[in-house]
């Protein structure tokens, strides 16, 4: 067959070829967007910062025409057959596939489970799509699948449906995974980025910056004295405990790509409140602080995969904090700031030295492909 | 920053490196499977044939421990908040991104919508995960997103949630898309591959082999006299018409990767019936037949993206055929065979010449990356 194809290829027509850059002529296509000057995708478009947001706001949302998508939360909230459901998806392209404290299989479960939990849903079912690169060892695929299965069991979710595609060697990177998840939102729960209100107490569930530094250390072959393990974990149990203290949680968010700084900015912007953070209260472990100092990173911008930020009405803050501290994933929960009517849409940090600084949204990302 | 990292890399520890092949030592890992002799992923693992099935059965299913997944239908059927839902996912890695009759954006919607429709569900919401390769033109991403949005509108589904990741140039292939979908299954509908029964009439909704040949022609620069356009289409409307004729449809399946032959074999195997197909009744357009003869392909194994195969109790066959023919996507619907108690689990074709032949499952695939 190869022979006859080769013969015929010599007579090949001028049809659109395989290279996307040689696809039908789109030179007249104008992006309904600022999207800056670049005409091509850069790594920062996947970084969870300003570039990512612009891509969604100016390219995907208009193309899809979706009001639901335009809300930009971690999960969509949809109603189907009378049930109020959370629905979310994430793709995982982390390098390396295995790192201290976890693997792409753990992230693929916990990332989507946490997105569902961040609207208060009880995660129930996951879908799972593998894109494998030709030539990757089956033993590696097997270990990743086992890690994924174990993480699903730990999180109490069922992998209900799946798909596998294979791409030619040199057109993938070992294993990419997409998961989507659905979960049921309990009655009376209304958690979304628009609900932060002046006076709300901002709570972090534990140490920040750990996942990003763990990935960075292993990828670059760095050692920081102690091994830093990823914090990847399913937070649905923690959220259930918090909902036991009050159903009136205003906002929950897991600060993954772009870190706590990006999360706080998105919420300040969505709710139209100002957020004031006390830097001295930020739970940054010494090892993370040292690694960040060494690498020139700010822990506020480093990704987390097993932590959440909660916005809680002041009258419930103590009860929620107590509930969190009683849960294994919230033992080190701490109030890190408050919402204010001042500087709406902005995040300001009181520094340890008595001054204050604006905490901005990153343009792209400090660390590519950390999830 | 790059400098200090380089300096430090020289002292790099022996931690697991970036290449998945250098991941933690899995040499002791044994696949709970035959999985043949190959120790690595080959293109055929994504082909929808025997290799794909083995990967699911022996690697993914045991790792995930999922009974739901083990049913191996196009969609999982799950119950959440009292609602009976279909839940399905597919990744799309088709090359080229644009082809006669459609694009990866169309496939990403129609592929998942059709999986939902094949259990009788009314598709409602899609998730959408893009994996972009650094350097791909934003105009190409924009056109794909617009095609995806238009296909969603046509199919009557909402893109409810999304995600974008970017991988380094040389580690992707322009654009990969994953979609997952949820839909509501109407009461009294129970459509699944296990329900084919002796006497059932096997119906094809129209011409077969079109999508695979359209992709092959454009990829290889071949011309077959007439341009063959992909049949990509959402079949949920057609299924709704069929359910209007009877709720008692036994099995529906869209014969994508692996074609009609693989679909029939999977159903014969799942239901324990024999299937007898009359080759003269197979709706193979001349252009497809000619292209297949030229390329040495069998149209029965070529992928379709806008066709379905239905197994219908004989007493409802005429009504279902009439309902199909009244719908734009079923105008050329035709009975192609019947289920029998003979040769259970096997598919046999009566040839045009009065003989018969066994229609086997392909090992891998004839045409890689057609969806």
PDB file of N, CA and C in Angstrom, chain A residues 188-276:
ATOM      1  N   UNK A 188     -29.212  24.415  48.895  1.00  0.00           N
ATOM      2  CA  UNK A 188     -28.867  25.541  49.757  1.00  0.00           C
ATOM      3  C   UNK A 188     -27.428  25.996  49.633  1.00  0.00           C
ATOM      4  N   UNK A 189     -26.642  25.312  48.777  1.00  0.00           N
ATOM      5  CA  UNK A 189     -25.237  25.695  48.603  1.00  0.00           C
ATOM      6  C   UNK A 189     -25.112  26.563  47.353  1.00  0.00           C
ATOM      7  N   UNK A 190     -24.484  27.725  47.499  1.00  0.00           N
ATOM      8  CA  UNK A 190     -24.287  28.626  46.357  1.00  0.00           C
ATOM      9  C   UNK A 190     -22.906  29.263  46.475  1.00  0.00           C
ATOM     10  N   UNK A 191     -21.918  28.525  46.013  1.00  0.00           N
ATOM     11  CA  UNK A 191     -20.519  28.947  46.150  1.00  0.00           C
ATOM     12  C   UNK A 191     -20.006  29.327  44.772  1.00  0.00           C
ATOM     13  N   UNK A 192     -19.610  30.587  44.617  1.00  0.00           N
ATOM     14  CA  UNK A 192     -19.070  31.025  43.320  1.00  0.00           C
ATOM     15  C   UNK A 192     -18.254  32.295  43.496  1.00  0.00           C
ATOM     16  N   UNK A 193     -17.374  32.557  42.514  1.00  0.00           N
ATOM     17  CA  UNK A 193     -16.394  33.649  42.657  1.00  0.00           C
ATOM     18  C   UNK A 193     -17.038  35.025  42.796  1.00  0.00           C
ATOM     19  N   UNK A 194     -18.316  35.154  42.438  1.00  0.00           N
ATOM     20  CA  UNK A 194     -18.993  36.450  42.512  1.00  0.00           C
ATOM     21  C   UNK A 194     -19.492  36.779  43.913  1.00  0.00           C
ATOM     22  N   UNK A 195     -19.390  35.827  44.849  1.00  0.00           N
ATOM     23  CA  UNK A 195     -20.078  36.012  46.127  1.00  0.00           C
ATOM     24  C   UNK A 195     -19.224  36.576  47.260  1.00  0.00           C
ATOM     25  N   UNK A 196     -17.951  36.869  47.016  1.00  0.00           N
ATOM     26  CA  UNK A 196     -17.150  37.467  48.091  1.00  0.00           C
ATOM     27  C   UNK A 196     -17.763  38.812  48.477  1.00  0.00           C
ATOM     28  N   UNK A 197     -17.808  39.103  49.778  1.00  0.00           N
ATOM     29  CA  UNK A 197     -18.442  40.338  50.258  1.00  0.00           C
ATOM     30  C   UNK A 197     -17.520  41.021  51.260  1.00  0.00           C
ATOM     31  N   UNK A 198     -17.601  42.364  51.322  1.00  0.00           N
ATOM     32  CA  UNK A 198     -16.769  43.069  52.309  1.00  0.00           C
ATOM     33  C   UNK A 198     -16.977  42.472  53.696  1.00  0.00           C
ATOM     34  N   UNK A 199     -15.890  42.282  54.412  1.00  0.00           N
ATOM     35  CA  UNK A 199     -15.963  41.668  55.732  1.00  0.00           C
ATOM     36  C   UNK A 199     -15.630  40.188  55.733  1.00  0.00           C
ATOM     37  N   UNK A 200     -15.780  39.530  54.572  1.00  0.00           N
ATOM     38  CA  UNK A 200     -15.471  38.100  54.504  1.00  0.00           C
ATOM     39  C   UNK A 200     -14.040  37.830  54.968  1.00  0.00           C
ATOM     40  N   UNK A 201     -13.885  36.749  55.711  1.00  0.00           N
ATOM     41  CA  UNK A 201     -12.552  36.313  56.124  1.00  0.00           C
ATOM     42  C   UNK A 201     -11.993  35.375  55.052  1.00  0.00           C
ATOM     43  N   UNK A 202     -10.744  35.620  54.657  1.00  0.00           N
ATOM     44  CA  UNK A 202     -10.088  34.789  53.643  1.00  0.00           C
ATOM     45  C   UNK A 202      -9.214  33.755  54.358  1.00  0.00           C
ATOM     46  N   UNK A 203      -9.501  32.502  54.099  1.00  0.00           N
ATOM     47  CA  UNK A 203      -8.808  31.404  54.800  1.00  0.00           C
ATOM     48  C   UNK A 203      -8.032  30.561  53.797  1.00  0.00           C
ATOM     49  N   UNK A 204      -6.782  30.224  54.143  1.00  0.00           N
ATOM     50  CA  UNK A 204      -6.015  29.245  53.360  1.00  0.00           C
ATOM     51  C   UNK A 204      -6.015  27.931  54.137  1.00  0.00           C
ATOM     52  N   UNK A 205      -6.157  26.821  53.403  1.00  0.00           N
ATOM     53  CA  UNK A 205      -6.297  25.532  54.096  1.00  0.00           C
ATOM     54  C   UNK A 205      -4.973  24.963  54.574  1.00  0.00           C
ATOM     55  N   UNK A 206      -3.852  25.562  54.123  1.00  0.00           N
ATOM     56  CA  UNK A 206      -2.557  25.036  54.577  1.00  0.00           C
ATOM     57  C   UNK A 206      -1.422  25.637  53.780  1.00  0.00           C
ATOM     58  N   UNK A 207      -0.257  25.023  53.911  1.00  0.00           N
ATOM     59  CA  UNK A 207       0.983  25.539  53.305  1.00  0.00           C
ATOM     60  C   UNK A 207       0.829  25.786  51.815  1.00  0.00           C
ATOM     61  N   UNK A 208       1.337  26.904  51.340  1.00  0.00           N
ATOM     62  CA  UNK A 208       1.220  27.240  49.923  1.00  0.00           C
ATOM     63  C   UNK A 208       2.572  27.140  49.195  1.00  0.00           C
ATOM     64  N   UNK A 209       2.471  26.916  47.885  1.00  0.00           N
ATOM     65  CA  UNK A 209       3.660  26.910  47.032  1.00  0.00           C
ATOM     66  C   UNK A 209       4.349  25.567  46.903  1.00  0.00           C
ATOM     67  N   UNK A 210       3.791  24.555  47.546  1.00  0.00           N
ATOM     68  CA  UNK A 210       4.505  23.281  47.656  1.00  0.00           C
ATOM     69  C   UNK A 210       4.554  22.526  46.318  1.00  0.00           C
ATOM     70  N   UNK A 211       3.420  22.430  45.624  1.00  0.00           N
ATOM     71  CA  UNK A 211       3.403  21.628  44.389  1.00  0.00           C
ATOM     72  C   UNK A 211       4.375  22.183  43.342  1.00  0.00           C
ATOM     73  N   UNK A 212       4.288  23.469  43.091  1.00  0.00           N
ATOM     74  CA  UNK A 212       5.147  24.069  42.065  1.00  0.00           C
ATOM     75  C   UNK A 212       6.618  23.868  42.358  1.00  0.00           C
ATOM     76  N   UNK A 213       6.990  24.049  43.610  1.00  0.00           N
ATOM     77  CA  UNK A 213       8.396  23.885  43.970  1.00  0.00           C
ATOM     78  C   UNK A 213       8.832  22.418  43.854  1.00  0.00           C
ATOM     79  N   UNK A 214       7.924  21.503  44.209  1.00  0.00           N
ATOM     80  CA  UNK A 214       8.256  20.071  44.083  1.00  0.00           C
ATOM     81  C   UNK A 214       8.528  19.712  42.619  1.00  0.00           C
ATOM     82  N   UNK A 215       7.687  20.220  41.711  1.00  0.00           N
ATOM     83  CA  UNK A 215       7.864  19.932  40.276  1.00  0.00           C
ATOM     84  C   UNK A 215       9.162  20.564  39.779  1.00  0.00           C
ATOM     85  N   UNK A 216       9.358  21.814  40.173  1.00  0.00           N
ATOM     86  CA  UNK A 216      10.530  22.560  39.715  1.00  0.00           C
ATOM     87  C   UNK A 216      11.807  21.868  40.175  1.00  0.00           C
ATOM     88  N   UNK A 217      11.806  21.406  41.405  1.00  0.00           N
ATOM     89  CA  UNK A 217      13.026  20.797  41.936  1.00  0.00           C
ATOM     90  C   UNK A 217      13.368  19.537  41.166  1.00  0.00           C
ATOM     91  N   UNK A 218      12.388  18.717  40.895  1.00  0.00           N
ATOM     92  CA  UNK A 218      12.687  17.455  40.224  1.00  0.00           C
ATOM     93  C   UNK A 218      12.998  17.695  38.747  1.00  0.00           C
ATOM     94  N   UNK A 219      12.340  18.697  38.159  1.00  0.00           N
ATOM     95  CA  UNK A 219      12.565  18.921  36.748  1.00  0.00           C
ATOM     96  C   UNK A 219      13.960  19.473  36.486  1.00  0.00           C
ATOM     97  N   UNK A 220      14.395  20.320  37.363  1.00  0.00           N
ATOM     98  CA  UNK A 220      15.688  20.961  37.144  1.00  0.00           C
ATOM     99  C   UNK A 220      16.809  20.239  37.888  1.00  0.00           C
ATOM    100  N   UNK A 221      16.448  19.151  38.563  1.00  0.00           N
ATOM    101  CA  UNK A 221      17.484  18.415  39.286  1.00  0.00           C
ATOM    102  C   UNK A 221      18.036  19.178  40.477  1.00  0.00           C
ATOM    103  N   UNK A 222      17.187  20.019  41.072  1.00  0.00           N
ATOM    104  CA  UNK A 222      17.647  20.825  42.204  1.00  0.00           C
ATOM    105  C   UNK A 222      17.359  20.116  43.521  1.00  0.00           C
ATOM    106  N   UNK A 223      18.174  20.398  44.502  1.00  0.00           N
ATOM    107  CA  UNK A 223      17.926  19.901  45.858  1.00  0.00           C
ATOM    108  C   UNK A 223      17.874  21.104  46.786  1.00  0.00           C
ATOM    109  N   UNK A 224      16.955  21.071  47.722  1.00  0.00           N
ATOM    110  CA  UNK A 224      16.854  22.196  48.661  1.00  0.00           C
ATOM    111  C   UNK A 224      17.034  21.722  50.090  1.00  0.00           C
ATOM    112  N   UNK A 225      17.898  20.749  50.279  1.00  0.00           N
ATOM    113  CA  UNK A 225      18.145  20.274  51.637  1.00  0.00           C
ATOM    114  C   UNK A 225      17.138  19.216  52.022  1.00  0.00           C
ATOM    115  N   UNK A 226      15.856  19.577  52.031  1.00  0.00           N
ATOM    116  CA  UNK A 226      14.820  18.583  52.296  1.00  0.00           C
ATOM    117  C   UNK A 226      14.043  18.339  51.015  1.00  0.00           C
ATOM    118  N   UNK A 227      13.583  17.119  50.814  1.00  0.00           N
ATOM    119  CA  UNK A 227      12.774  16.854  49.636  1.00  0.00           C
ATOM    120  C   UNK A 227      11.389  17.458  49.843  1.00  0.00           C
ATOM    121  N   UNK A 228      10.954  18.215  48.850  1.00  0.00           N
ATOM    122  CA  UNK A 228       9.634  18.822  48.925  1.00  0.00           C
ATOM    123  C   UNK A 228       8.685  17.978  48.099  1.00  0.00           C
ATOM    124  N   UNK A 229       7.629  17.477  48.746  1.00  0.00           N
ATOM    125  CA  UNK A 229       6.674  16.619  48.051  1.00  0.00           C
ATOM    126  C   UNK A 229       5.442  17.406  47.650  1.00  0.00           C
ATOM    127  N   UNK A 230       4.932  17.124  46.462  1.00  0.00           N
ATOM    128  CA  UNK A 230       3.685  17.759  46.004  1.00  0.00           C
ATOM    129  C   UNK A 230       2.579  17.568  47.036  1.00  0.00           C
ATOM    130  N   UNK A 231       1.707  18.561  47.139  1.00  0.00           N
ATOM    131  CA  UNK A 231       0.579  18.458  48.073  1.00  0.00           C
ATOM    132  C   UNK A 231      -0.673  17.891  47.415  1.00  0.00           C
ATOM    133  N   UNK A 232      -0.527  17.309  46.210  1.00  0.00           N
ATOM    134  CA  UNK A 232      -1.719  16.847  45.485  1.00  0.00           C
ATOM    135  C   UNK A 232      -2.647  16.013  46.379  1.00  0.00           C
ATOM    136  N   UNK A 233      -3.907  16.408  46.439  1.00  0.00           N
ATOM    137  CA  UNK A 233      -4.893  15.733  47.283  1.00  0.00           C
ATOM    138  C   UNK A 233      -6.291  16.131  46.840  1.00  0.00           C
ATOM    139  N   UNK A 234      -7.238  15.248  47.127  1.00  0.00           N
ATOM    140  CA  UNK A 234      -8.652  15.554  46.868  1.00  0.00           C
ATOM    141  C   UNK A 234      -9.209  16.312  48.059  1.00  0.00           C
ATOM    142  N   UNK A 235      -9.845  17.444  47.781  1.00  0.00           N
ATOM    143  CA  UNK A 235     -10.311  18.322  48.855  1.00  0.00           C
ATOM    144  C   UNK A 235     -11.808  18.214  49.102  1.00  0.00           C
ATOM    145  N   UNK A 236     -12.466  17.248  48.470  1.00  0.00           N
ATOM    146  CA  UNK A 236     -13.924  17.165  48.606  1.00  0.00           C
ATOM    147  C   UNK A 236     -14.339  16.831  50.040  1.00  0.00           C
ATOM    148  N   UNK A 237     -13.532  16.023  50.718  1.00  0.00           N
ATOM    149  CA  UNK A 237     -13.850  15.693  52.113  1.00  0.00           C
ATOM    150  C   UNK A 237     -13.733  16.922  53.004  1.00  0.00           C
ATOM    151  N   UNK A 238     -12.697  17.699  52.775  1.00  0.00           N
ATOM    152  CA  UNK A 238     -12.510  18.933  53.548  1.00  0.00           C
ATOM    153  C   UNK A 238     -13.690  19.882  53.332  1.00  0.00           C
ATOM    154  N   UNK A 239     -14.106  20.018  52.075  1.00  0.00           N
ATOM    155  CA  UNK A 239     -15.230  20.924  51.784  1.00  0.00           C
ATOM    156  C   UNK A 239     -16.501  20.432  52.470  1.00  0.00           C
ATOM    157  N   UNK A 240     -16.682  19.113  52.493  1.00  0.00           N
ATOM    158  CA  UNK A 240     -17.867  18.568  53.159  1.00  0.00           C
ATOM    159  C   UNK A 240     -17.849  18.928  54.654  1.00  0.00           C
ATOM    160  N   UNK A 241     -16.667  18.841  55.264  1.00  0.00           N
ATOM    161  CA  UNK A 241     -16.545  19.242  56.674  1.00  0.00           C
ATOM    162  C   UNK A 241     -16.883  20.720  56.860  1.00  0.00           C
ATOM    163  N   UNK A 242     -16.397  21.547  55.939  1.00  0.00           N
ATOM    164  CA  UNK A 242     -16.656  22.985  56.046  1.00  0.00           C
ATOM    165  C   UNK A 242     -18.148  23.277  55.894  1.00  0.00           C
ATOM    166  N   UNK A 243     -18.800  22.560  54.962  1.00  0.00           N
ATOM    167  CA  UNK A 243     -20.242  22.756  54.770  1.00  0.00           C
ATOM    168  C   UNK A 243     -21.021  22.282  55.993  1.00  0.00           C
ATOM    169  N   UNK A 244     -20.399  21.394  56.781  1.00  0.00           N
ATOM    170  CA  UNK A 244     -21.010  20.970  58.038  1.00  0.00           C
ATOM    171  C   UNK A 244     -21.047  22.117  59.041  1.00  0.00           C
ATOM    172  N   UNK A 245     -20.091  23.046  58.942  1.00  0.00           N
ATOM    173  CA  UNK A 245     -20.049  24.203  59.846  1.00  0.00           C
ATOM    174  C   UNK A 245     -21.050  25.273  59.391  1.00  0.00           C
ATOM    175  N   UNK A 246     -21.091  25.526  58.087  1.00  0.00           N
ATOM    176  CA  UNK A 246     -22.118  26.427  57.536  1.00  0.00           C
ATOM    177  C   UNK A 246     -22.291  26.152  56.047  1.00  0.00           C
ATOM    178  N   UNK A 247     -23.549  26.247  55.592  1.00  0.00           N
ATOM    179  CA  UNK A 247     -23.787  26.132  54.148  1.00  0.00           C
ATOM    180  C   UNK A 247     -23.434  27.441  53.456  1.00  0.00           C
ATOM    181  N   UNK A 248     -23.271  28.497  54.252  1.00  0.00           N
ATOM    182  CA  UNK A 248     -23.105  29.819  53.654  1.00  0.00           C
ATOM    183  C   UNK A 248     -21.628  30.162  53.401  1.00  0.00           C
ATOM    184  N   UNK A 249     -20.896  29.229  52.814  1.00  0.00           N
ATOM    185  CA  UNK A 249     -19.567  29.570  52.305  1.00  0.00           C
ATOM    186  C   UNK A 249     -19.780  30.427  51.062  1.00  0.00           C
ATOM    187  N   UNK A 250     -19.033  31.515  50.942  1.00  0.00           N
ATOM    188  CA  UNK A 250     -19.248  32.408  49.792  1.00  0.00           C
ATOM    189  C   UNK A 250     -18.459  31.974  48.555  1.00  0.00           C
ATOM    190  N   UNK A 251     -17.157  31.796  48.736  1.00  0.00           N
ATOM    191  CA  UNK A 251     -16.302  31.417  47.605  1.00  0.00           C
ATOM    192  C   UNK A 251     -15.310  30.357  48.059  1.00  0.00           C
ATOM    193  N   UNK A 252     -15.053  29.382  47.189  1.00  0.00           N
ATOM    194  CA  UNK A 252     -13.950  28.436  47.379  1.00  0.00           C
ATOM    195  C   UNK A 252     -13.164  28.402  46.078  1.00  0.00           C
ATOM    196  N   UNK A 253     -11.863  28.258  46.191  1.00  0.00           N
ATOM    197  CA  UNK A 253     -11.051  28.150  44.977  1.00  0.00           C
ATOM    198  C   UNK A 253      -9.757  27.421  45.323  1.00  0.00           C
ATOM    199  N   UNK A 254      -9.360  26.482  44.450  1.00  0.00           N
ATOM    200  CA  UNK A 254      -8.055  25.850  44.650  1.00  0.00           C
ATOM    201  C   UNK A 254      -7.024  26.611  43.818  1.00  0.00           C
ATOM    202  N   UNK A 255      -6.036  27.171  44.470  1.00  0.00           N
ATOM    203  CA  UNK A 255      -5.080  28.037  43.769  1.00  0.00           C
ATOM    204  C   UNK A 255      -4.017  27.224  43.037  1.00  0.00           C
ATOM    205  N   UNK A 256      -4.382  26.741  41.846  1.00  0.00           N
ATOM    206  CA  UNK A 256      -3.444  25.930  41.055  1.00  0.00           C
ATOM    207  C   UNK A 256      -2.571  26.857  40.210  1.00  0.00           C
ATOM    208  N   UNK A 257      -2.648  26.739  38.869  1.00  0.00           N
ATOM    209  CA  UNK A 257      -1.808  27.592  38.011  1.00  0.00           C
ATOM    210  C   UNK A 257      -1.978  29.063  38.376  1.00  0.00           C
ATOM    211  N   UNK A 258      -0.883  29.752  38.541  1.00  0.00           N
ATOM    212  CA  UNK A 258      -0.955  31.167  38.892  1.00  0.00           C
ATOM    213  C   UNK A 258      -0.987  31.407  40.397  1.00  0.00           C
ATOM    214  N   UNK A 259      -1.180  30.325  41.162  1.00  0.00           N
ATOM    215  CA  UNK A 259      -1.063  30.402  42.607  1.00  0.00           C
ATOM    216  C   UNK A 259      -2.123  31.229  43.306  1.00  0.00           C
ATOM    217  N   UNK A 260      -1.870  31.497  44.588  1.00  0.00           N
ATOM    218  CA  UNK A 260      -2.818  32.223  45.434  1.00  0.00           C
ATOM    219  C   UNK A 260      -3.058  33.635  44.886  1.00  0.00           C
ATOM    220  N   UNK A 261      -2.014  34.257  44.337  1.00  0.00           N
ATOM    221  CA  UNK A 261      -2.152  35.631  43.838  1.00  0.00           C
ATOM    222  C   UNK A 261      -3.204  35.710  42.737  1.00  0.00           C
ATOM    223  N   UNK A 262      -3.147  34.773  41.788  1.00  0.00           N
ATOM    224  CA  UNK A 262      -4.100  34.784  40.682  1.00  0.00           C
ATOM    225  C   UNK A 262      -5.515  34.505  41.182  1.00  0.00           C
ATOM    226  N   UNK A 263      -5.640  33.521  42.071  1.00  0.00           N
ATOM    227  CA  UNK A 263      -6.946  33.188  42.649  1.00  0.00           C
ATOM    228  C   UNK A 263      -7.570  34.404  43.316  1.00  0.00           C
ATOM    229  N   UNK A 264      -6.794  35.088  44.163  1.00  0.00           N
ATOM    230  CA  UNK A 264      -7.331  36.242  44.888  1.00  0.00           C
ATOM    231  C   UNK A 264      -7.743  37.344  43.918  1.00  0.00           C
ATOM    232  N   UNK A 265      -6.932  37.579  42.902  1.00  0.00           N
ATOM    233  CA  UNK A 265      -7.261  38.613  41.930  1.00  0.00           C
ATOM    234  C   UNK A 265      -8.540  38.282  41.157  1.00  0.00           C
ATOM    235  N   UNK A 266      -8.685  37.019  40.770  1.00  0.00           N
ATOM    236  CA  UNK A 266      -9.890  36.634  40.023  1.00  0.00           C
ATOM    237  C   UNK A 266     -11.143  36.853  40.864  1.00  0.00           C
ATOM    238  N   UNK A 267     -11.032  36.539  42.135  1.00  0.00           N
ATOM    239  CA  UNK A 267     -12.198  36.676  43.015  1.00  0.00           C
ATOM    240  C   UNK A 267     -12.479  38.154  43.309  1.00  0.00           C
ATOM    241  N   UNK A 268     -11.424  38.927  43.540  1.00  0.00           N
ATOM    242  CA  UNK A 268     -11.605  40.370  43.760  1.00  0.00           C
ATOM    243  C   UNK A 268     -12.310  40.985  42.564  1.00  0.00           C
ATOM    244  N   UNK A 269     -11.883  40.569  41.383  1.00  0.00           N
ATOM    245  CA  UNK A 269     -12.447  41.099  40.160  1.00  0.00           C
ATOM    246  C   UNK A 269     -13.891  40.635  39.958  1.00  0.00           C
ATOM    247  N   UNK A 270     -14.154  39.355  40.183  1.00  0.00           N
ATOM    248  CA  UNK A 270     -15.500  38.813  39.955  1.00  0.00           C
ATOM    249  C   UNK A 270     -16.511  39.378  40.942  1.00  0.00           C
ATOM    250  N   UNK A 271     -16.058  39.621  42.183  1.00  0.00           N
ATOM    251  CA  UNK A 271     -16.977  40.092  43.230  1.00  0.00           C
ATOM    252  C   UNK A 271     -16.977  41.599  43.376  1.00  0.00           C
ATOM    253  N   UNK A 272     -15.982  42.265  42.805  1.00  0.00           N
ATOM    254  CA  UNK A 272     -15.899  43.714  42.959  1.00  0.00           C
ATOM    255  C   UNK A 272     -15.542  44.165  44.364  1.00  0.00           C
ATOM    256  N   UNK A 273     -14.833  43.317  45.090  1.00  0.00           N
ATOM    257  CA  UNK A 273     -14.351  43.707  46.425  1.00  0.00           C
ATOM    258  C   UNK A 273     -12.845  43.908  46.376  1.00  0.00           C
ATOM    259  N   UNK A 274     -12.309  44.590  47.383  1.00  0.00           N
ATOM    260  CA  UNK A 274     -10.866  44.614  47.572  1.00  0.00           C
ATOM    261  C   UNK A 274     -10.479  43.485  48.518  1.00  0.00           C
ATOM    262  N   UNK A 275      -9.275  42.963  48.354  1.00  0.00           N
ATOM    263  CA  UNK A 275      -8.804  41.915  49.271  1.00  0.00           C
ATOM    264  C   UNK A 275      -7.504  42.392  49.899  1.00  0.00           C
ATOM    265  N   UNK A 276      -7.434  42.295  51.229  1.00  0.00           N
ATOM    266  CA  UNK A 276      -6.245  42.702  51.960  1.00  0.00           C
ATOM    267  C   UNK A 276      -5.658  41.455  52.617  1.00  0.00           C
TER     268      UNK A 276
END
